Coordinates of N, CA, C and O in Angstrom, one line a residue:
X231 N -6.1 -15.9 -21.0 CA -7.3 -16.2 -20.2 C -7.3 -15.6 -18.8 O -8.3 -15.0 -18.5
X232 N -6.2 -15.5 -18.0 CA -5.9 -15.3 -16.8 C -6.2 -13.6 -17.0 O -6.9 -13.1 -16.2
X233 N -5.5 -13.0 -17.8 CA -6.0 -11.3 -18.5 C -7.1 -10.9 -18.1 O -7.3 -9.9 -17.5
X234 N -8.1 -12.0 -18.8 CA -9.2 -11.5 -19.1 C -10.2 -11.6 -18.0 O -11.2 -10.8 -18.0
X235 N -10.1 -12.6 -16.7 CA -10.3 -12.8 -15.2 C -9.7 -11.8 -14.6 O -10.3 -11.3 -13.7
X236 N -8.7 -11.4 -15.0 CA -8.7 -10.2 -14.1 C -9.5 -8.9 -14.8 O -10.4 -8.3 -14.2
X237 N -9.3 -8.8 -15.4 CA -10.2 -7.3 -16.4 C -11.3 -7.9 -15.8 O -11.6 -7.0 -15.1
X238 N -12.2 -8.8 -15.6 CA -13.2 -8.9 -15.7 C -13.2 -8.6 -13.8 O -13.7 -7.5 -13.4
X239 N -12.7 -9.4 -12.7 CA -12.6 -8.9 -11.4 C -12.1 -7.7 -11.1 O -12.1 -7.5 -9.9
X240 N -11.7 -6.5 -11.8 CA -11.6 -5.3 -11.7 C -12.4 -4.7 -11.8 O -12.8 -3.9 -11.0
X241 N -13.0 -4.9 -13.0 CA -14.2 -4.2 -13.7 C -15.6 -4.4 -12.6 O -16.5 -3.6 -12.5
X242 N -15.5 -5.7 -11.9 CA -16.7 -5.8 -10.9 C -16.4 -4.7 -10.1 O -17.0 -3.7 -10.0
X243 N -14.9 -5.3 -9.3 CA -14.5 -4.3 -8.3 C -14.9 -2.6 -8.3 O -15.3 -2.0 -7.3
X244 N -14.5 -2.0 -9.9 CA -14.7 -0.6 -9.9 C -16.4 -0.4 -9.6 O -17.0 0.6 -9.2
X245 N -16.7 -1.2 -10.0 CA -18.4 -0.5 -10.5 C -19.3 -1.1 -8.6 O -20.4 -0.6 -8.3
X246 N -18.7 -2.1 -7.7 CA -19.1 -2.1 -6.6 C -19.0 -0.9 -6.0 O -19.9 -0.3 -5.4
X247 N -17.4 -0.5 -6.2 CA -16.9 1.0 -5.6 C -18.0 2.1 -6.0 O -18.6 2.8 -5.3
X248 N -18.0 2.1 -6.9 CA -18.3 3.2 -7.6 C -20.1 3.6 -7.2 O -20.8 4.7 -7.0
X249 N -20.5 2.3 -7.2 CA -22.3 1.7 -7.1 C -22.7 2.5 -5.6 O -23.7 3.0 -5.3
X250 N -21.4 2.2 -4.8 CA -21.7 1.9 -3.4 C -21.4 3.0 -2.8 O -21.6 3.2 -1.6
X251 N -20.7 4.2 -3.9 CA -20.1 5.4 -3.4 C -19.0 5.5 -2.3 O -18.9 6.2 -1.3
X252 N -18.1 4.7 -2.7 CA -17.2 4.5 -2.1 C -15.3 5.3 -2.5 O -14.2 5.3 -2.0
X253 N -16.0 5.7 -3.7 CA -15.3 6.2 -4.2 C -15.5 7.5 -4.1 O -14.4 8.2 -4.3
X254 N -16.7 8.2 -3.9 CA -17.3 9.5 -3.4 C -16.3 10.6 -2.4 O -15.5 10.1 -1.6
X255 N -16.3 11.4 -2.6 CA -15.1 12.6 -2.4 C -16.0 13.2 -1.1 O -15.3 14.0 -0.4
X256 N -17.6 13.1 -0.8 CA -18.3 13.8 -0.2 C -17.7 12.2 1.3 O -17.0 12.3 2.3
X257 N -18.4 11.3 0.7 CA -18.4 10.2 1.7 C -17.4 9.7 2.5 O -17.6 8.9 3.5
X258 N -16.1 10.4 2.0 CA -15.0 9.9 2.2 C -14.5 11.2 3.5 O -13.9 11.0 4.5
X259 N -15.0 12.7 3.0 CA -15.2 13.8 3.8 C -16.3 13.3 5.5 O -16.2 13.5 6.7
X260 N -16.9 12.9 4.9 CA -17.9 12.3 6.1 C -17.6 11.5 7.0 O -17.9 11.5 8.2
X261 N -16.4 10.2 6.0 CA -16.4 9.6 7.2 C -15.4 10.2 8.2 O -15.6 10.1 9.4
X262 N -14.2 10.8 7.7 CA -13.0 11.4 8.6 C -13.6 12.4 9.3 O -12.9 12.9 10.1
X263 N -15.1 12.9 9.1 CA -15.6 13.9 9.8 C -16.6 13.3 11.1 O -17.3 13.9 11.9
X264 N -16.3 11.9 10.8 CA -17.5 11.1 12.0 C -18.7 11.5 11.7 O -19.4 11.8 12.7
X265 N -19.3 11.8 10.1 CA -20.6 12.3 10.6 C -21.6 11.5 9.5 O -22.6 11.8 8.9
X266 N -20.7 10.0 9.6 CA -21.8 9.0 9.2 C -21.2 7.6 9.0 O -20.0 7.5 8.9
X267 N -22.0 6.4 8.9 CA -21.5 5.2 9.6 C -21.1 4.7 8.0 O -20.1 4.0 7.8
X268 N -21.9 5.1 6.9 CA -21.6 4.4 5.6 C -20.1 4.0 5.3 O -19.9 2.8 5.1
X269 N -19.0 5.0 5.2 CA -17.6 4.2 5.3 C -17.2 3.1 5.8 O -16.7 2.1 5.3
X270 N -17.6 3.4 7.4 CA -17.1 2.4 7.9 C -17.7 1.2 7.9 O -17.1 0.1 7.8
X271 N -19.1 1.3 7.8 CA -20.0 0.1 7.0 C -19.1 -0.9 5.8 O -18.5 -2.0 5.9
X272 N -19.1 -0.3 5.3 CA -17.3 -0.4 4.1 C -17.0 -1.3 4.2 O -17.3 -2.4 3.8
X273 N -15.8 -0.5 5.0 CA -14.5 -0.9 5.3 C -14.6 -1.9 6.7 O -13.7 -2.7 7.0
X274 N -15.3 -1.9 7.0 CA -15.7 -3.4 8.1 C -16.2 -4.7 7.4 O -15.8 -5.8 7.9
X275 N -17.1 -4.5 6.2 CA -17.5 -5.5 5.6 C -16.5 -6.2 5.2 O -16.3 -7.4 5.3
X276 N -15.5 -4.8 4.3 CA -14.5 -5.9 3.4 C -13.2 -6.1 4.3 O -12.2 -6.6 3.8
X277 N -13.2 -6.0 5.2 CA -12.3 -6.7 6.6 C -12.6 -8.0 6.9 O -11.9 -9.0 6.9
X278 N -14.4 -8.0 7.2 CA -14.2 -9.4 7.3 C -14.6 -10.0 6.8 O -14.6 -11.2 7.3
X279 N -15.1 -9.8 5.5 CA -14.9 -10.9 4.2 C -13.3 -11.2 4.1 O -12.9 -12.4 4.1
X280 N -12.4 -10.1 4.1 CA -10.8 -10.7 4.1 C -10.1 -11.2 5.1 O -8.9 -11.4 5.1
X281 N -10.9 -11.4 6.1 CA -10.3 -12.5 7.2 C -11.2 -13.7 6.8 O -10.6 -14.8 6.7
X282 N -12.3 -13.7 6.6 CA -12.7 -15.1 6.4 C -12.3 -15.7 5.0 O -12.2 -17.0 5.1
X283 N -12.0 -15.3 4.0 CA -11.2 -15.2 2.5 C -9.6 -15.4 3.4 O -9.0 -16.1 2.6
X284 N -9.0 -15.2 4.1 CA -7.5 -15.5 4.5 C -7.7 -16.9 5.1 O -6.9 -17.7 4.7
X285 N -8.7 -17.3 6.1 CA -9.2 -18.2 6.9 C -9.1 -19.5 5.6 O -8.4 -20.5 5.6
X286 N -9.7 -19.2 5.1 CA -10.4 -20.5 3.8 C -9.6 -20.7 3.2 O -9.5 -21.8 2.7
X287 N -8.4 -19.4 2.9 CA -7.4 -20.2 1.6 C -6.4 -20.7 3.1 O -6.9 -21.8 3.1
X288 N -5.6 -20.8 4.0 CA -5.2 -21.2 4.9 C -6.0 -23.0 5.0 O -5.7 -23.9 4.2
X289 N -6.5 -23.1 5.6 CA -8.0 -24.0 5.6 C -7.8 -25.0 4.9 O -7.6 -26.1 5.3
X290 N -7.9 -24.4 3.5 CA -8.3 -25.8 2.1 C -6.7 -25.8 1.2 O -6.3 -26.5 0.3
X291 N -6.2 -24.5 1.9 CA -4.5 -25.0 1.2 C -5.0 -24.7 -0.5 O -5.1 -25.6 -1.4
X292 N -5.3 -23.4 -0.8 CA -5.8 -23.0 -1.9 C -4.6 -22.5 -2.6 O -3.8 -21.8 -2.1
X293 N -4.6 -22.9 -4.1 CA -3.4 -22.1 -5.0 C -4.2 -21.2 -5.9 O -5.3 -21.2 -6.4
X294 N -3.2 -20.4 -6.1 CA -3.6 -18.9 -7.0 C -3.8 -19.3 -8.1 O -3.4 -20.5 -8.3
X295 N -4.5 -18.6 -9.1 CA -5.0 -18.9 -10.6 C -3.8 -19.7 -11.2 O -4.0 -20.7 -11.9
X296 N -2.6 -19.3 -11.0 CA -1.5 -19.7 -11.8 C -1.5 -21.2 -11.4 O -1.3 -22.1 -12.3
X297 N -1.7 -21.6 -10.2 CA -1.3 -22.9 -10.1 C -0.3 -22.9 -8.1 O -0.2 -23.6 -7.0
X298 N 0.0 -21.7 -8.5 CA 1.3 -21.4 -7.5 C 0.8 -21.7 -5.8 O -0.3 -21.6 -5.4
X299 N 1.6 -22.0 -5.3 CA 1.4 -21.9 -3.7 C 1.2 -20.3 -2.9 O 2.0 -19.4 -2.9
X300 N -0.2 -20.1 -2.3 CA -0.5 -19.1 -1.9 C 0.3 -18.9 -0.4 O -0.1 -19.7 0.4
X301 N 1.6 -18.1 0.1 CA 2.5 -18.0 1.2 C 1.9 -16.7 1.8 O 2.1 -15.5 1.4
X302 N 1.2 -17.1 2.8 CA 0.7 -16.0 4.0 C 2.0 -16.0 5.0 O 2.1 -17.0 5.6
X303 N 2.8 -15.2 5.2 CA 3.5 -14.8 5.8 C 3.4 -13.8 7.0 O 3.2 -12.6 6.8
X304 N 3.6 -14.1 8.2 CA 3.1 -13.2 9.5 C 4.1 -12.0 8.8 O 5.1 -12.1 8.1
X305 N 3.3 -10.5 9.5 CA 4.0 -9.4 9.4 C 5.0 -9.2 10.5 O 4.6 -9.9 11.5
X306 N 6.0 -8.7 10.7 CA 6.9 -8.1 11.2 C 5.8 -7.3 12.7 O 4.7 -7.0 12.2
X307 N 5.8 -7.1 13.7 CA 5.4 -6.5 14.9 C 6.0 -5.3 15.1 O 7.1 -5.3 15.6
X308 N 5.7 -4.5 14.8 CA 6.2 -3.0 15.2 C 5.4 -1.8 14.9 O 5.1 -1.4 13.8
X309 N 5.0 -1.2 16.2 CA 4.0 -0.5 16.3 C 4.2 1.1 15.5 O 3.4 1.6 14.9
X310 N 5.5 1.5 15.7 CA 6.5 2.5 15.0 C 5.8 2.5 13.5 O 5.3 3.5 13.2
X311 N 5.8 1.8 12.9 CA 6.0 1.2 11.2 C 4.7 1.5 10.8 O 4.4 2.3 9.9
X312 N 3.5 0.5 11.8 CA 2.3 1.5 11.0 C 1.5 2.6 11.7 O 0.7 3.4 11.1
X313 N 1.8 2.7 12.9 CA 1.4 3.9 13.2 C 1.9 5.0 12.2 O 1.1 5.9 12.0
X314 N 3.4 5.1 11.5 CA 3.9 6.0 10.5 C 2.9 5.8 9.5 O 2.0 6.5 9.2
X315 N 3.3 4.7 9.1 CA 2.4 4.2 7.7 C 1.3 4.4 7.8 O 1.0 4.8 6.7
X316 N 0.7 4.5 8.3 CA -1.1 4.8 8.5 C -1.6 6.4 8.5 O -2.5 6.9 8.0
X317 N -0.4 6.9 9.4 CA -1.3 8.4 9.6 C -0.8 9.2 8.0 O -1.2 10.3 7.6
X318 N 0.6 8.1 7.1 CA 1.0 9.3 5.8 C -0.3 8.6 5.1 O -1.0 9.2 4.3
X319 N -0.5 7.4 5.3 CA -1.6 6.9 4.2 C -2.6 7.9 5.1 O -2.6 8.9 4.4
X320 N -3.1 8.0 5.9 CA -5.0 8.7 5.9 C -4.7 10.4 5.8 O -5.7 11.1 5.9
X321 N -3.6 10.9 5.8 CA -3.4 12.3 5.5 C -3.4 12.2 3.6 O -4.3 12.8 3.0
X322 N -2.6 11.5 3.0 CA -3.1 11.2 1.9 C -4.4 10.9 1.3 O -4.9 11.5 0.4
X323 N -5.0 9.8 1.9 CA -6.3 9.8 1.5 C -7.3 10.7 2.0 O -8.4 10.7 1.3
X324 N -7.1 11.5 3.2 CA -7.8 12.8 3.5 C -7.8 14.3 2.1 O -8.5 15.2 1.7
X325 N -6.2 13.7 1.9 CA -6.2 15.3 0.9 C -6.6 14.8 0.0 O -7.5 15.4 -0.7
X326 N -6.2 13.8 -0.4 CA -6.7 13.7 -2.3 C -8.2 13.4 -2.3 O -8.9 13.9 -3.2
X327 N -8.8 12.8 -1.4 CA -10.2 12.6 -1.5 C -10.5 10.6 -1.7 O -11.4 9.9 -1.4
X328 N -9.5 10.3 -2.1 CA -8.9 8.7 -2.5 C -7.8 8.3 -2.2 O -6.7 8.7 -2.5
X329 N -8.2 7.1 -1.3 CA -7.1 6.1 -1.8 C -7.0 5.4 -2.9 O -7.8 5.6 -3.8
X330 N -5.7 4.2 -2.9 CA -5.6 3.9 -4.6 C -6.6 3.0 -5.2 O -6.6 3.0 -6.5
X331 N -7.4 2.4 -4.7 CA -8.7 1.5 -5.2 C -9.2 2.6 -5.8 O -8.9 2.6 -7.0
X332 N -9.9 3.6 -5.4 CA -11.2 4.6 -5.7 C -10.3 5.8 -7.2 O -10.7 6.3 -8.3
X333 N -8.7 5.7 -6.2 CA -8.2 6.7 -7.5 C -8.5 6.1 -8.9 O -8.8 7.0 -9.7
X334 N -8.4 4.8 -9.4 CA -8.5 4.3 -10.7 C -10.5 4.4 -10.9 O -11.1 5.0 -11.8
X335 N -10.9 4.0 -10.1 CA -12.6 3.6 -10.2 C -13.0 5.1 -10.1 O -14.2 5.3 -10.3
X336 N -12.3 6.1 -9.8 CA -12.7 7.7 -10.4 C -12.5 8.1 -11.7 O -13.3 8.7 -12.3
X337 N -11.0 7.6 -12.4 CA -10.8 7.3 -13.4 C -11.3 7.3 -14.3 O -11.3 8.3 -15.1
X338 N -12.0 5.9 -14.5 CA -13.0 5.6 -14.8 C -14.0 5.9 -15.0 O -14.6 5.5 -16.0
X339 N -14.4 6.6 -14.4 CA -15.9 6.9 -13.7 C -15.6 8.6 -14.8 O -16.7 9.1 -15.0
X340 N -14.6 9.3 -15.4 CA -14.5 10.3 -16.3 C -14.0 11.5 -15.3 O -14.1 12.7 -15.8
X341 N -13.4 11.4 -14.1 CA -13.0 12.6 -13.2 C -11.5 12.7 -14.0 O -10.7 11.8 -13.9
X342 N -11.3 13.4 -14.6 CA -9.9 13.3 -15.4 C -9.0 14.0 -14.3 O -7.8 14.0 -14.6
X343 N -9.2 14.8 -13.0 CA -8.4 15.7 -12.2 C -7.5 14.7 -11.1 O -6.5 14.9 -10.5
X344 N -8.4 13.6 -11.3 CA -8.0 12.5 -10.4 C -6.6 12.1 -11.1 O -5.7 11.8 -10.2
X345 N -6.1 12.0 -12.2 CA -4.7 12.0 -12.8 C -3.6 12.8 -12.1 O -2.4 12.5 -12.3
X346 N -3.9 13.5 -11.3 CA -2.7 14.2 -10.7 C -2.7 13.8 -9.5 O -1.6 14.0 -9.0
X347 N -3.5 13.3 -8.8 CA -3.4 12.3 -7.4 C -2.3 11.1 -7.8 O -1.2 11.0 -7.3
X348 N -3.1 10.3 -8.9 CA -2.4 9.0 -9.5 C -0.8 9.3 -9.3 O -0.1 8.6 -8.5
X349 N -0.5 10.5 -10.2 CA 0.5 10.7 -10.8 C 1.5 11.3 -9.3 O 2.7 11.1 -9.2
X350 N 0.9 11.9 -8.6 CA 1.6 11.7 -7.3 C 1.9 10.5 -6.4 O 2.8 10.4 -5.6
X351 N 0.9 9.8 -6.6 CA 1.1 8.0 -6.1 C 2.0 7.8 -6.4 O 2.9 7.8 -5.6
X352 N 2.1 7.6 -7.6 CA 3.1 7.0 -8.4 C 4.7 7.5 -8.4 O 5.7 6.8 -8.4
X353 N 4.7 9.1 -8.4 CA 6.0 9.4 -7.9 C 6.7 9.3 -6.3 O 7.8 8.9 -6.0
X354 N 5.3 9.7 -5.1 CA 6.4 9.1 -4.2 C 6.3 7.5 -4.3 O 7.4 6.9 -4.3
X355 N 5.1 6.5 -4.6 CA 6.0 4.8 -4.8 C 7.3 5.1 -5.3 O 8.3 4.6 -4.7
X356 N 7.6 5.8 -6.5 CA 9.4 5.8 -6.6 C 10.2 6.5 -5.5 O 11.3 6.0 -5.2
X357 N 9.6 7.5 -5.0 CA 10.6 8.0 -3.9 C 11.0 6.8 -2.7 O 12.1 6.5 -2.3
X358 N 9.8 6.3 -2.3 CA 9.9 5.2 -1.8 C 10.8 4.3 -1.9 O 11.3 3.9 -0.9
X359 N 11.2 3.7 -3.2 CA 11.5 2.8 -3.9 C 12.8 2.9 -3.8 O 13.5 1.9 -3.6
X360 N 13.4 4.6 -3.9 CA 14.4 4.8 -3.8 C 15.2 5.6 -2.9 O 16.1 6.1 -3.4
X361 N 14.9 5.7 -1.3 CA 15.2 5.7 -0.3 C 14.4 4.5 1.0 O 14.6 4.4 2.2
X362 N 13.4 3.7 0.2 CA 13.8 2.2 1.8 C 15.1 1.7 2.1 O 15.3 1.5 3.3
X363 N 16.0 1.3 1.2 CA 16.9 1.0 1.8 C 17.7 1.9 3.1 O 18.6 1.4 3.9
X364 N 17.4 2.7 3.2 CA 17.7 3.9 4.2 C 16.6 4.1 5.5 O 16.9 4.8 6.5
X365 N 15.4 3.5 5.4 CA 14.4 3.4 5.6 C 14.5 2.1 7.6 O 15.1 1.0 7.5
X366 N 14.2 2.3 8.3 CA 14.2 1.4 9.1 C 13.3 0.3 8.7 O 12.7 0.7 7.7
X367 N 12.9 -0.6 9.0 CA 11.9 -2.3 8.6 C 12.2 -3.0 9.1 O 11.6 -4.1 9.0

């Protein structure tokens, strides 16, 4: 049952993306180019739906589908970590055209070229995987 709740909240998920052109390769050009507000329209919306969605499960002491205790744990403070982290993710999502939300909901959507983005995701996550221990955090 829990399967099928999620296939079913994905399936919303891709087709918002997709509806809303958010997954768009032109739009995504536009916004890194400052030459239109529609991204960041976005990406502001779904910020602060997920602070007020963080607020409420905090709040009402909400547990996940499973039953489980939801553990918000503060991040680590270090300005080093995402300033790295940020500028390899938006040079990534500058070259491929997507980040990983939009890479599946392209997918989808029948762009089959989008497979070799994926499939670079997915190899550095292992490179990752297998030099953090060496990694400062």
């Amino acid at each position: 049952m829990k399967t099928i709740i999620y296939l079913l909240i994905g399936t919303f998920f891709g087709i918002v993306m997709y509806k809303s052109e958010a997954a768009s390769w032109f739009r995504i050009f536009e916004m890194f180019a400052f030459g239109a507000f529609h991204m960041y329209g976005i990406i502001g919306s779904a910020l602060v739906l997920g602070v007020i969605g963080v607020q409420i499960i905090k709040k009402f002491n909400l547990k996940a589908l499973g039953g489980q205790e939801m553990r918000l744990k503060p991040k680590d403070k270090s300005v080093a970590r995402y300033a790295i982290g940020g500028v390899l993710f938006g040079l990534g999502w500058a070259l491929a055209g997507a980040c990983p939300g939009p890479m599946y909901v392209l997918t989808g959507a029948g762009y089959v070229s989008i497979m070799f983005v994926i499939l670079g995701a997915l190899l550095g996550t292992l490179v990752y995987g297998l030099i953090k221990h060496k990694l400062p955090h």
